[in-house]
Amino acid sequence: MASVRFEGVWKLFGDLPAVAGLDLDIDDGEFVVFVGPSGCGKTTSLRLLAGLERPSYGSIWIDNDDVTRLPPGKRDIAMVFQSYALYPNMTVERNLAFGPTVRREDKRELPSRVHQVASVLGLELLLDRKPAELSGGQRQRVALGRALIRQPRLFLMDEPLSNLDAALRVQMREELVRLHQLLSVTTVYVTHDQVEAMTMGDRVAVMNGGQLLQVGTPDELFENPGDLFVATFVGTPKMNTFSAELTSDRDGSTAIRSLGISVPVTDWQAAQLLQGRTQTPVVGLRPSDLHWEAEASPECKAHLKGVCSMIERLGAESFASVTIGDVVMKARLPRACRVNADEPIDLAFDPADLYFFDPQLGKAIVERPGAAGQKNQELQQNATAIPDIAPSRRMVNQ
Amino acid sequence: MSAVTPAFGLDVLGKPRLSVPTGRRKDRARFQWGSLVLLAPAIVLLLGLFIYPAAYAFYLGFTNLRLIGPTAVHYQFTGTANLQTLVHDGVLWNSMWITAVFVGGSVVGAVILGMVLALALRTATRSVRVVAGGVIVVCWMMPAISAGLSWYAASTAGGTLATILGTSSSDFLHSAPLVVVTAANCWSQTGFVMLVFAAALRNVPGEVLESAKVENASAWQTFRKISLPIIWPVVVTTVLIVVLLSLGNFALIYIMTQGGPLNATNILPVYSYVQAFSFQDLAYGALVGNVLVVISTVLAAIYVKLSRVRI
């Protein structure tokens, strides 16, 4: 159990910054996910926390200890590596027992500890096998077991699920979350998969180019992305973006002109847009907010006509690429919509679902009250009345 | 079982319902007579340049052939006469013992030194690695004659070693000859051992070592329990190669001591040479050589068997 603090941490490889000025506080018991594309510095950040790399500048704290110069073995952490890093010459049992043995922990307790961890992870029948004789999922569980047996202050996981097949990945994702609920040990988890990040993290830290762009609950990132990168990285399929022009009608109401139509924006959007300096914001619209006209709700006051250029049918729903003017937009369509490629389709959206970004800096220029904000307020109100809601898993940003 | 049985699915007992075809399989290796034609040159070379000379040398060991005199030309098969001499030859048994000490000492020294160097160079800076690695490899590449002369010059009276130790008149080649020649051989084999071990250690996955580091394992525990077991097959084969290289290292000892003083460094190849060309008893020299061939063959067989084993 521990809290973690990164204070202005830089890591340069040669002259190349892999991590640039990372500032982040992680609370005791929290499950924080570092997510970003390859080479964004997320794994380096984790290795800095593990002590496998030493920061070029800045300091790292675990609880109230400055661990910047502490070797990895002295930090009381357990790490699960992407390759699992099992000792190939040892059986599963000896892999699990290696840590306690080299740390000269009580030998009499060791067999029962090994068996306890093995039973939690369903490894009892595999104890005398070597890693080469295990499947990917089994190896992954042994790596996890090696971390669990340590009972550390901190769990560090470096893309532990990336070598598993899709079905197993979903299963292990749930198991990891369950384990975290059970043990409530502070966990830092690295992944490039935004679905993994959104489903597992109490909070998600989005990185790109060595910089921490935004950290927040999954809902916050989804509802109020701080910039275009976060907006397009979070959510699948990724957010549609297109340029637009601000216009004012004679009656004083504000609208945006784009995609060949004029869309009146809501009052709260207009207020923030008019404060901004740009007249040509970049506008974002999630595929899930772009509806099929026939099933659109009354709030969807903006209507678009396009041609479906490609359609991917997933069974329960479909994703269509729709050409509107010279813009190609992704839309999530219900099962009932049987449009085919090269056929016209009518779409609609609610202007309140639009996101606005500065065209030069990419920063968000309109903060949305959003469903997450409302839900958070409701939860906070309820939390006082019913204190035992989700005690270990923090749905509420604190 | 009929041909229309579907090739997938499970039967009521949950066993796969497969109709596996029978008959001659196409993926089995088959002997092809045509391959003999392609192998013929290699077979001829092997027979003419290895099997025949080896068999002939083996035969000579059981004759009364001498370098000069009447039996130099008209020699004949003498049965087990030479073998009986050999069994009662005290010098030979002493030579076997010296060979064992020389080879054993060289192997232990070269393997430990090679491992230490390989481990040390792994964490060294690039410049140190290049310079030190280069020097060590040059030691290994140096012909036995050059190595022998260097060590002779270093260890004889007034040589480098004596000067460093402040006793310039002492002759280590006289006071501790076996130690000096073993050290020289060790010195010349270490570069090879280091290169092989360095390559093997590079194959130990980095994340495995980092995992041990996170577990707070010491450097010695990591080496002893993880790196060494992983590279163990390489260690075994390297030991056998060094044994075979040392066993045949005639030139080094002959340059330095010629087997002396008083047979103190008289390893089997040297003894064989001395018998054949100094004492002119070619047949007996050949027989001693045969002993060496038998020992080497056994070791080579072990090597071949072990080198097939992989984790």
XYZ file of C-alpha atoms in Angstrom:
709
model
C 0.000 0.000 0.000
C 1.579 3.208 -1.096
C 1.107 6.484 -2.842
C 3.393 7.550 -5.669
C 4.561 10.968 -6.796
C 6.443 11.890 -9.967
C 8.003 15.350 -9.581
C 9.205 16.955 -12.803
C 10.682 13.675 -14.025
C 12.706 13.735 -17.224
C 14.440 10.817 -18.888
C 16.771 11.512 -21.784
C 18.257 8.745 -23.906
C 21.222 10.560 -25.378
C 19.621 13.882 -26.237
C 16.235 12.358 -26.947
C 13.610 12.964 -24.255
C 11.636 9.760 -23.635
C 9.805 11.268 -20.664
C 9.466 15.043 -20.520
C 8.618 16.713 -17.243
C 6.240 14.136 -15.812
C 4.252 15.382 -12.792
C 1.739 12.925 -11.386
C 0.297 11.935 -8.024
C -1.083 8.441 -7.555
C -3.169 7.793 -4.473
C -2.853 4.847 -2.167
C -4.823 1.887 -3.524
C -5.464 3.470 -6.897
C -5.359 1.642 -10.243
C -3.719 4.034 -12.688
C -3.229 3.189 -16.351
C -0.577 4.824 -18.553
C -1.780 4.721 -22.119
C -0.470 6.081 -25.383
C 0.931 5.033 -28.738
C 4.289 3.255 -29.137
C 7.213 5.380 -28.039
C 5.122 7.790 -25.984
C 7.187 7.208 -22.839
C 4.689 5.126 -20.885
C 6.936 2.085 -20.436
C 9.918 4.305 -19.631
C 7.825 6.009 -16.939
C 7.025 2.609 -15.447
C 10.675 1.541 -15.578
C 11.631 4.780 -13.859
C 9.176 3.980 -11.092
C 10.556 0.421 -10.881
C 14.105 1.722 -10.651
C 15.230 -0.059 -13.818
C 16.019 3.370 -15.274
C 17.269 6.383 -13.374
C 15.662 9.780 -14.126
C 17.827 12.405 -15.829
C 16.068 15.140 -13.804
C 13.347 15.283 -11.182
C 12.480 12.886 -8.404
C 10.174 9.973 -7.689
C 8.520 9.370 -4.336
C 6.861 6.280 -2.930
C 4.913 7.215 0.200
C 7.188 9.752 1.837
C 10.453 8.238 0.614
C 12.484 9.737 -2.194
C 13.299 6.578 -4.152
C 14.990 8.323 -7.088
C 18.326 6.650 -6.377
C 17.040 3.505 -4.677
C 17.814 0.247 -6.558
C 14.749 -1.715 -7.759
C 15.126 -4.488 -5.201
C 14.857 -2.053 -2.308
C 11.639 -0.390 -3.453
C 9.298 -3.185 -2.347
C 7.542 -3.361 -5.692
C 6.481 -6.251 -7.899
C 6.554 -6.030 -11.643
C 4.890 -8.032 -14.394
C 6.836 -7.751 -17.639
C 5.437 -7.764 -21.153
C 7.433 -10.897 -21.991
C 6.523 -12.301 -18.528
C 10.285 -12.753 -17.878
C 9.805 -16.164 -16.267
C 13.014 -17.949 -15.335
C 13.186 -20.573 -18.100
C 15.337 -22.986 -16.099
C 12.949 -23.187 -13.129
C 9.609 -24.893 -12.604
C 6.519 -22.820 -11.876
C 6.923 -23.585 -8.185
C 10.517 -22.397 -8.124
C 9.617 -19.347 -10.194
C 7.083 -18.400 -7.527
C 9.480 -19.202 -4.675
C 12.488 -17.419 -6.184
C 11.739 -13.967 -4.765
C 11.095 -15.037 -1.164
C 14.142 -17.355 -1.319
C 16.607 -14.720 -2.462
C 15.195 -12.269 0.073
C 15.735 -14.950 2.754
C 12.141 -14.818 3.937
C 10.785 -17.454 6.330
C 11.337 -20.838 4.690
C 8.701 -22.654 6.735
C 5.903 -20.451 5.406
C 7.074 -20.632 1.811
C 5.307 -23.826 0.647
C 1.960 -22.644 1.984
C 2.430 -19.212 0.412
C 3.275 -20.789 -2.949
C 0.194 -22.990 -2.770
C -2.034 -20.131 -1.708
C -0.959 -17.990 -4.665
C -1.188 -21.006 -6.994
C -4.749 -21.684 -5.891
C -5.816 -18.046 -6.318
C -4.534 -18.167 -9.903
C -5.451 -21.777 -10.686
C -1.877 -22.937 -11.089
C -1.899 -25.904 -8.674
C -1.656 -28.548 -11.371
C 1.161 -26.751 -13.189
C 3.595 -26.302 -10.298
C 6.220 -28.748 -11.576
C 6.140 -27.600 -15.190
C 8.707 -25.360 -16.785
C 7.682 -22.120 -18.555
C 8.331 -23.662 -21.981
C 5.595 -26.214 -21.237
C 2.942 -23.592 -20.476
C 0.503 -21.753 -22.734
C 0.593 -17.974 -23.012
C -2.239 -17.485 -20.539
C -0.651 -19.837 -18.020
C 2.694 -18.038 -18.278
C 0.904 -14.777 -17.757
C -0.660 -16.140 -14.565
C 2.707 -17.388 -13.288
C 4.166 -13.911 -13.861
C 1.235 -12.482 -11.934
C 1.704 -15.075 -9.189
C 5.342 -14.109 -8.835
C 4.192 -10.551 -8.245
C 1.396 -11.559 -5.848
C 3.596 -13.716 -3.609
C 5.663 -10.689 -2.762
C 2.782 -8.739 -1.179
C 4.394 -5.517 -2.356
C 3.589 -1.859 -1.750
C 3.162 -1.355 -5.472
C 2.249 -3.444 -8.522
C 3.774 -2.418 -11.820
C 2.468 -4.032 -14.996
C 3.990 -3.489 -18.418
C 1.482 -4.487 -21.114
C 0.863 -7.827 -19.390
C -2.002 -8.801 -21.681
C -0.558 -7.852 -25.042
C 0.652 -11.372 -25.873
C -2.677 -13.058 -25.196
C -5.443 -13.828 -27.659
C -8.522 -11.611 -27.643
C -10.802 -13.870 -25.566
C -8.155 -14.561 -22.932
C -7.296 -10.891 -22.765
C -10.863 -9.981 -21.815
C -10.906 -12.730 -19.187
C -7.566 -11.714 -17.664
C -8.640 -8.075 -17.710
C -11.538 -8.980 -15.459
C -9.336 -11.131 -13.249
C -6.820 -8.324 -12.789
C -9.555 -5.880 -11.824
C -10.986 -8.459 -9.404
C -7.545 -9.018 -7.866
C -7.091 -5.308 -7.449
C -10.451 -5.042 -5.708
C -9.424 -7.925 -3.450
C -5.976 -6.622 -2.503
C -6.348 -2.873 -3.115
C -2.617 -2.549 -3.723
C -1.653 0.577 -5.650
C -1.216 -0.503 -9.263
C 0.407 1.220 -12.198
C -0.483 -0.410 -15.478
C 0.924 0.334 -18.918
C -0.902 -0.414 -22.132
C -1.233 0.894 -25.658
C -4.795 -0.400 -25.823
C -7.254 2.355 -24.934
C -10.053 -0.150 -24.356
C -7.938 -1.856 -21.696
C -7.108 1.533 -20.188
C -10.723 2.706 -20.083
C -12.120 -0.549 -18.667
C -9.475 -1.139 -15.993
C -8.233 2.179 -14.712
C -9.588 4.172 -11.793
C -7.713 6.925 -13.542
C -6.089 6.954 -16.953
C -2.981 8.950 -17.852
C -2.715 9.627 -21.582
C 0.834 10.187 -22.841
C 2.255 11.214 -26.185
C 5.755 12.246 -27.211
C 7.049 11.774 -23.662
C 4.496 14.180 -22.211
C 1.561 13.518 -19.949
C -1.348 15.081 -21.840
C -4.206 14.420 -19.491
C -5.035 12.341 -16.473
C -8.535 11.614 -15.289
C -11.245 9.028 -14.857
C -12.265 7.177 -18.019
C -15.496 9.190 -18.125
C -13.666 12.495 -17.818
C -11.321 11.601 -20.658
C -14.216 10.555 -22.820
C -16.444 13.517 -22.031
C -13.892 16.271 -21.712
C -10.706 15.427 -23.601
C -8.181 18.192 -23.031
C -6.944 18.217 -26.592
C -7.354 16.694 -30.028
C -4.879 13.878 -29.362
C -6.732 12.619 -26.290
C -10.062 13.131 -28.059
C -9.082 10.962 -31.025
C -7.121 8.418 -28.954
C -9.917 7.640 -26.498
C -12.930 5.842 -27.908
C -13.297 3.422 -30.829
C -13.778 4.046 -33.655
C -11.934 7.296 -33.214
C -13.646 10.666 -33.142
C -14.472 12.361 -36.477
C -12.887 15.772 -36.832
C -13.589 18.478 -39.362
C -13.062 22.208 -39.722
C -15.870 24.712 -39.190
C -16.564 28.418 -39.182
C -18.295 30.398 -36.453
C -21.193 32.543 -37.604
C -23.628 34.830 -35.827
C -27.202 35.097 -36.987
C -29.059 38.397 -37.051
C -31.006 37.476 -33.963
C -27.741 37.107 -32.060
C -27.705 33.292 -31.895
C -24.454 31.522 -32.719
C -24.017 28.731 -35.229
C -21.223 26.867 -36.928
C -21.010 26.415 -40.659
C -19.552 23.123 -41.755
C -20.269 20.042 -43.878
C -22.448 22.223 -46.067
C -24.934 23.061 -43.325
C -25.322 25.586 -40.561
C -25.698 24.117 -37.093
C -26.975 26.243 -34.235
C -24.971 25.518 -31.094
C -26.268 25.428 -27.531
C -26.035 28.450 -25.268
C -23.220 27.059 -23.104
C -21.229 26.176 -26.211
C -21.832 29.586 -27.722
C -20.733 31.363 -24.554
C -17.387 29.556 -24.492
C -16.864 29.715 -28.255
C -17.309 33.478 -28.282
C -14.750 33.846 -25.489
C -12.180 31.978 -27.576
C -10.099 33.786 -30.133
C -10.611 31.443 -33.030
C -13.285 31.830 -35.650
C -12.452 28.489 -37.287
C -12.457 25.795 -34.618
C -11.776 22.130 -35.299
C -14.967 20.276 -34.493
C -15.157 16.705 -33.206
C -18.074 14.286 -33.291
C -17.897 10.734 -32.004
C -19.176 7.978 -34.338
C -21.526 6.905 -31.549
C -23.084 10.398 -31.573
C -23.688 10.394 -35.318
C -27.065 8.688 -35.661
C -29.083 7.094 -38.394
C -31.824 9.619 -39.224
C -34.622 7.046 -38.927
C -33.821 6.277 -35.291
C -32.436 9.643 -34.182
C -33.838 11.290 -31.045
C -35.672 14.669 -31.254
C -32.548 16.421 -29.908
C -30.702 15.581 -33.116
C -31.415 18.858 -34.823
C -28.564 18.780 -37.309
C -29.188 16.695 -40.412
C -26.643 15.455 -42.915
C -26.901 13.686 -46.238
C -24.043 11.501 -47.332
C -23.010 8.435 -49.282
C -21.928 5.300 -47.487
C -18.471 4.463 -48.881
C -17.754 1.411 -46.713
C -19.585 -0.599 -44.104
C -18.298 -3.008 -41.445
C -21.028 -5.198 -40.013
C -20.313 -6.510 -36.514
C -23.661 -8.218 -35.975
C -25.209 -6.125 -33.220
C -24.228 -2.904 -34.941
C -22.315 -1.620 -37.959
C -19.702 1.027 -38.519
C -20.065 2.978 -41.730
C -17.704 5.376 -43.463
C -19.929 8.086 -44.871
C -18.712 10.670 -47.383
C -20.240 14.081 -46.752
C -18.888 16.654 -49.202
C -15.133 16.116 -49.042
C -15.151 14.754 -45.463
C -15.321 11.058 -44.562
C -17.072 10.431 -41.255
C -17.446 7.233 -39.232
C -20.915 6.533 -37.914
C -22.213 3.805 -35.648
C -25.387 2.412 -37.140
C -27.995 0.159 -35.533
C -28.610 -3.365 -36.746
C -31.862 -2.298 -38.385
C -30.062 -0.010 -40.819
C -29.300 -2.147 -43.861
C -27.480 0.440 -45.954
C -24.914 -0.883 -48.429
C -21.757 0.638 -49.833
C -22.297 3.407 -52.425
C -25.864 4.012 -51.243
C -27.053 7.388 -49.864
C -27.761 7.631 -46.152
C -29.318 10.304 -43.939
C -27.646 11.042 -40.611
C -28.396 13.339 -37.699
C -26.654 14.533 -34.565
C -27.274 16.592 -31.472
C -25.190 19.820 -31.519
C -24.635 19.323 -27.769
C -22.497 16.283 -28.640
C -19.953 18.363 -30.537
C -16.409 18.911 -29.249
C -14.452 22.065 -30.135
C -10.688 22.473 -30.406
C -8.284 25.273 -31.160
C -7.051 24.779 -34.753
C -3.444 25.750 -33.939
C -2.850 24.356 -30.435
C -5.337 21.503 -30.522
C -6.552 22.407 -27.016
C -10.215 21.967 -26.150
C -11.972 25.348 -26.153
C -15.373 24.269 -24.883
C -15.763 22.421 -21.607
C -18.756 20.141 -21.659
C -20.890 19.695 -18.583
C -21.270 16.171 -19.943
C -22.908 13.061 -18.620
C -19.846 12.262 -16.521
C -20.036 15.551 -14.687
C -23.687 15.069 -13.894
C -23.183 11.438 -12.885
C -20.276 12.367 -10.640
C -22.409 14.903 -8.846
C -25.200 12.387 -8.397
C -22.776 9.743 -7.117
C -21.231 12.146 -4.683
C -24.653 12.969 -3.349
C -25.537 9.302 -3.088
C -22.181 8.383 -1.572
C -23.035 10.203 1.645
C -26.295 8.320 1.890
C -24.968 4.870 0.931
C -21.325 4.781 1.997
C -20.634 1.182 0.979
C -20.923 1.684 -2.764
C -17.818 0.344 -4.488
C -15.439 0.944 -1.590
C -12.201 -0.097 -3.256
C -12.894 0.858 -6.817
C -13.084 4.583 -7.087
C -15.606 5.468 -9.698
C -15.611 9.025 -8.420
C -12.745 11.279 -9.140
C -11.490 12.630 -5.833
C -15.691 -45.167 -41.202
C -16.857 -43.688 -44.451
C -15.427 -40.989 -46.618
C -18.325 -38.628 -45.923
C -17.499 -38.349 -42.198
C -17.000 -34.652 -41.543
C -13.395 -33.812 -40.761
C -14.364 -31.675 -37.767
C -16.697 -31.760 -34.804
C -16.873 -34.063 -31.802
C -18.579 -37.434 -31.384
C -20.873 -38.264 -28.427
C -17.878 -39.135 -26.233
C -16.311 -35.769 -26.925
C -13.512 -37.227 -28.988
C -12.600 -35.474 -32.210
C -14.388 -37.054 -35.112
C -11.651 -37.106 -37.728
C -11.139 -39.421 -40.644
C -7.369 -39.449 -40.957
C -6.181 -40.676 -44.361
C -4.008 -43.799 -44.409
C -1.270 -44.977 -46.736
C 2.176 -43.773 -47.641
C 2.856 -40.357 -46.083
C 4.475 -37.677 -48.184
C 6.189 -35.890 -45.300
C 8.464 -38.781 -44.256
C 12.196 -38.545 -45.020
C 13.230 -41.148 -47.619
C 16.653 -42.367 -48.644
C 17.528 -41.341 -52.152
C 20.184 -43.346 -53.972
C 21.048 -40.343 -56.101
C 22.389 -38.587 -53.036
C 25.343 -41.007 -52.967
C 26.664 -39.439 -56.175
C 26.645 -36.013 -54.599
C 28.241 -37.336 -51.433
C 30.965 -39.260 -53.296
C 33.661 -36.528 -53.263
C 33.250 -36.084 -49.513
C 33.334 -39.837 -48.968
C 36.523 -40.179 -51.000
C 38.218 -37.341 -49.142
C 37.175 -38.729 -45.784
C 38.420 -42.205 -46.638
C 41.686 -41.063 -48.235
C 42.686 -38.266 -45.896
C 41.300 -39.389 -42.569
C 40.141 -42.987 -42.239
C 43.073 -44.577 -44.097
C 45.889 -42.580 -42.394
C 44.277 -43.042 -38.981
C 43.878 -46.782 -39.520
C 47.447 -47.035 -40.863
C 48.840 -45.150 -37.851
C 46.838 -47.448 -35.627
C 48.382 -50.464 -37.371
C 51.914 -49.017 -37.081
C 51.472 -48.969 -33.325
C 51.502 -52.765 -33.413
C 54.698 -53.201 -35.521
C 58.432 -52.944 -34.934
C 58.906 -49.921 -37.226
C 61.849 -47.670 -36.320
C 63.059 -44.396 -37.784
C 66.436 -45.834 -38.809
C 67.986 -49.317 -38.954
C 66.873 -52.557 -40.625
C 63.229 -52.386 -39.454
C 62.816 -48.907 -40.876
C 61.866 -50.537 -44.151
C 61.266 -54.217 -43.395
C 59.016 -53.857 -40.399
C 56.462 -56.413 -39.376
C 53.418 -56.894 -37.186
C 54.479 -57.759 -33.619
C 51.102 -58.371 -31.988
C 50.746 -57.132 -28.446
C 54.478 -56.682 -27.776
C 54.309 -52.871 -27.855
C 51.136 -52.922 -25.792
C 52.916 -54.914 -23.061
C 55.756 -52.402 -23.045
C 53.203 -49.625 -22.790
C 51.403 -51.124 -19.813
C 54.670 -51.347 -17.871
C 55.996 -47.945 -19.023
C 56.211 -45.757 -15.892
C 57.052 -42.675 -17.944
C 53.850 -43.099 -19.935
C 51.655 -43.348 -16.851
C 53.398 -40.309 -15.425
C 52.770 -38.583 -18.753
C 49.062 -39.416 -18.543
C 48.947 -37.871 -15.067
C 50.779 -34.752 -16.279
C 48.404 -34.524 -19.227
C 45.421 -34.681 -16.858
C 46.870 -31.940 -14.630
C 47.756 -29.788 -17.643
C 44.349 -30.182 -19.284
C 42.371 -29.960 -16.044
C 44.246 -26.895 -14.859
C 43.881 -25.203 -18.234
C 40.153 -25.890 -18.400
C 39.384 -24.727 -14.865
C 41.534 -21.624 -15.283
C 40.322 -20.705 -18.762
C 36.634 -21.293 -17.979
C 36.657 -19.294 -14.748
C 38.761 -16.503 -16.228
C 36.718 -16.481 -19.440
C 33.455 -16.280 -17.498
C 34.728 -13.481 -15.252
C 35.893 -11.523 -18.290
C 32.643 -12.118 -20.170
C 30.595 -10.926 -17.187
C 32.863 -7.951 -16.546
C 32.911 -6.830 -20.165
C 29.116 -6.951 -20.314
C 28.836 -4.047 -17.883
C 31.968 -2.242 -19.126
C 31.778 0.962 -21.140
C 32.089 0.616 -24.868
C 35.693 1.816 -25.090
C 36.872 -0.571 -22.364
C 34.955 -3.397 -23.986
C 36.508 -2.822 -27.388
C 40.094 -2.452 -26.099
C 40.032 -5.251 -23.517
C 38.055 -7.573 -25.771
C 40.471 -6.899 -28.628
C 43.558 -7.657 -26.535
C 42.023 -10.883 -25.213
C 41.059 -12.047 -28.675
C 44.579 -11.306 -29.954
C 45.936 -13.575 -27.190
C 43.679 -16.312 -28.491
C 44.517 -15.731 -32.162
C 48.267 -15.794 -31.505
C 49.875 -18.976 -32.932
C 51.051 -21.476 -30.322
C 54.658 -20.793 -31.327
C 54.365 -17.055 -30.633
C 52.499 -17.670 -27.394
C 55.080 -20.258 -26.335
C 58.012 -17.956 -27.089
C 56.353 -15.031 -25.287
C 55.759 -17.112 -22.191
C 59.227 -18.626 -22.405
C 60.736 -15.151 -22.482
C 58.490 -13.989 -19.657
C 59.056 -16.882 -17.288
C 62.687 -17.812 -17.803
C 65.546 -16.452 -15.662
C 65.747 -12.664 -16.067
C 62.327 -12.630 -17.752
C 59.413 -10.284 -17.161
C 57.792 -12.431 -14.487
C 60.963 -12.767 -12.428
C 61.713 -9.050 -12.775
C 58.221 -8.084 -11.636
C 58.504 -10.382 -8.634
C 61.941 -8.910 -7.802
C 63.766 -12.221 -8.097
C 65.347 -11.791 -11.491
C 67.611 -14.811 -11.159
C 64.840 -17.330 -10.558
C 63.784 -19.505 -13.503
C 60.136 -20.406 -13.162
C 60.387 -22.767 -16.119
C 62.760 -24.768 -13.952
C 61.194 -24.383 -10.525
C 57.499 -24.761 -11.513
C 57.429 -25.879 -15.145
C 53.983 -27.515 -15.162
C 52.407 -24.461 -13.546
C 53.971 -22.146 -16.121
C 52.976 -24.179 -19.182
C 49.469 -24.653 -17.806
C 49.188 -20.914 -17.206
C 50.420 -20.247 -20.747
C 47.850 -22.617 -22.229
C 45.153 -21.136 -20.005
C 46.143 -17.679 -21.216
C 45.881 -18.688 -24.849
C 42.473 -20.414 -24.464
C 40.758 -17.757 -22.325
C 39.961 -15.475 -25.261
C 37.993 -18.205 -26.984
C 36.098 -19.077 -23.810
C 35.307 -15.433 -23.190
C 33.944 -14.946 -26.705
C 31.680 -17.987 -26.443
C 30.425 -17.087 -22.967
C 29.861 -13.447 -23.917
C 27.701 -14.585 -26.840
C 25.786 -17.012 -24.607
C 25.209 -14.377 -21.920
C 23.814 -12.022 -24.538
C 21.095 -14.596 -25.134
C 19.882 -14.447 -21.537
C 16.745 -12.282 -21.873
C 17.190 -8.815 -20.389
C 13.730 -8.785 -18.801
C 14.527 -12.005 -16.930
C 17.565 -10.350 -15.356
C 15.559 -7.201 -14.610
C 12.889 -9.310 -12.992
C 15.534 -10.802 -10.693
C 16.739 -7.287 -9.936
C 13.225 -6.219 -8.931
C 13.070 -9.334 -6.699
C 16.158 -7.978 -4.895
C 18.382 -10.873 -5.958
C 22.109 -10.128 -5.612
C 24.415 -10.262 -8.616
C 25.793 -13.601 -7.422
C 22.310 -15.078 -6.872
C 21.234 -13.896 -10.319
C 24.297 -15.440 -11.922
C 24.203 -18.669 -9.927
C 20.462 -19.340 -10.184
C 19.480 -17.782 -13.506
C 22.270 -16.899 -15.953
C 24.449 -19.962 -15.306
C 21.647 -22.549 -15.622
C 20.426 -20.866 -18.814
C 23.864 -20.953 -20.464
C 24.856 -24.311 -18.905
C 24.734 -26.310 -22.183
C 27.180 -23.790 -23.661
C 29.462 -24.147 -20.627
C 29.531 -27.929 -20.999
C 30.375 -27.868 -24.689
C 32.970 -25.126 -24.164
C 34.673 -27.203 -21.469
C 34.915 -30.140 -23.852
C 36.284 -28.007 -26.679
C 38.943 -26.550 -24.375
C 39.824 -30.094 -23.206
C 40.293 -31.220 -26.799
C 42.270 -28.097 -27.759
C 44.530 -28.459 -24.699
C 45.054 -32.176 -25.228
C 46.549 -31.518 -28.625
C 48.538 -28.413 -27.720
C 51.893 -29.990 -28.559
C 53.511 -26.899 -30.035
C 53.188 -24.716 -26.949
C 54.908 -27.158 -24.614
C 57.483 -28.270 -27.128
C 58.535 -24.648 -27.692
C 58.755 -23.901 -23.988
C 60.198 -27.037 -22.371
C 60.274 -29.900 -24.858
C 58.590 -31.950 -22.156
C 61.253 -31.267 -19.554
C 62.819 -30.673 -17.221
C 62.989 -34.378 -16.299
C 59.622 -35.122 -17.974
C 57.865 -32.601 -15.711
C 55.779 -31.248 -18.619
C 55.788 -34.388 -20.690
C 52.164 -34.495 -21.909
C 51.119 -37.356 -24.197
C 51.623 -35.651 -27.582
C 55.126 -34.592 -26.542
C 55.920 -38.080 -25.262
C 54.671 -39.572 -28.501
C 56.911 -37.235 -30.505
C 59.918 -37.868 -28.299
C 59.505 -41.655 -28.581
C 59.117 -41.509 -32.366
C 61.745 -38.970 -33.326
C 64.194 -38.686 -30.434
C 64.284 -42.362 -29.522
C 63.544 -43.309 -33.125
C 60.890 -45.813 -32.052
C 58.216 -44.854 -34.567
C 55.961 -47.775 -33.713
C 55.878 -47.018 -30.008
C 55.349 -43.329 -30.730
C 52.422 -44.292 -32.917
C 50.988 -46.454 -30.132
C 51.169 -43.558 -27.650
C 49.478 -41.464 -30.304
C 46.771 -44.137 -30.509
C 46.136 -43.781 -26.788
C 45.645 -40.072 -27.369
C 43.275 -40.757 -30.269
C 41.167 -43.093 -28.109
C 40.916 -40.538 -25.289
C 40.059 -37.733 -27.740
C 37.465 -39.883 -29.496
C 35.684 -40.661 -26.242
C 35.662 -36.962 -25.335
C 34.548 -35.987 -28.828
C 31.697 -38.490 -28.649
C 30.592 -36.952 -25.343
C 30.841 -33.519 -26.919
C 28.725 -34.469 -29.908
C 26.108 -36.027 -27.656
C 25.972 -33.092 -25.266
C 25.994 -30.437 -27.955
C 22.693 -31.797 -29.242
C 21.043 -31.187 -25.896
C 19.309 -27.834 -25.664
C 16.948 -26.405 -23.082
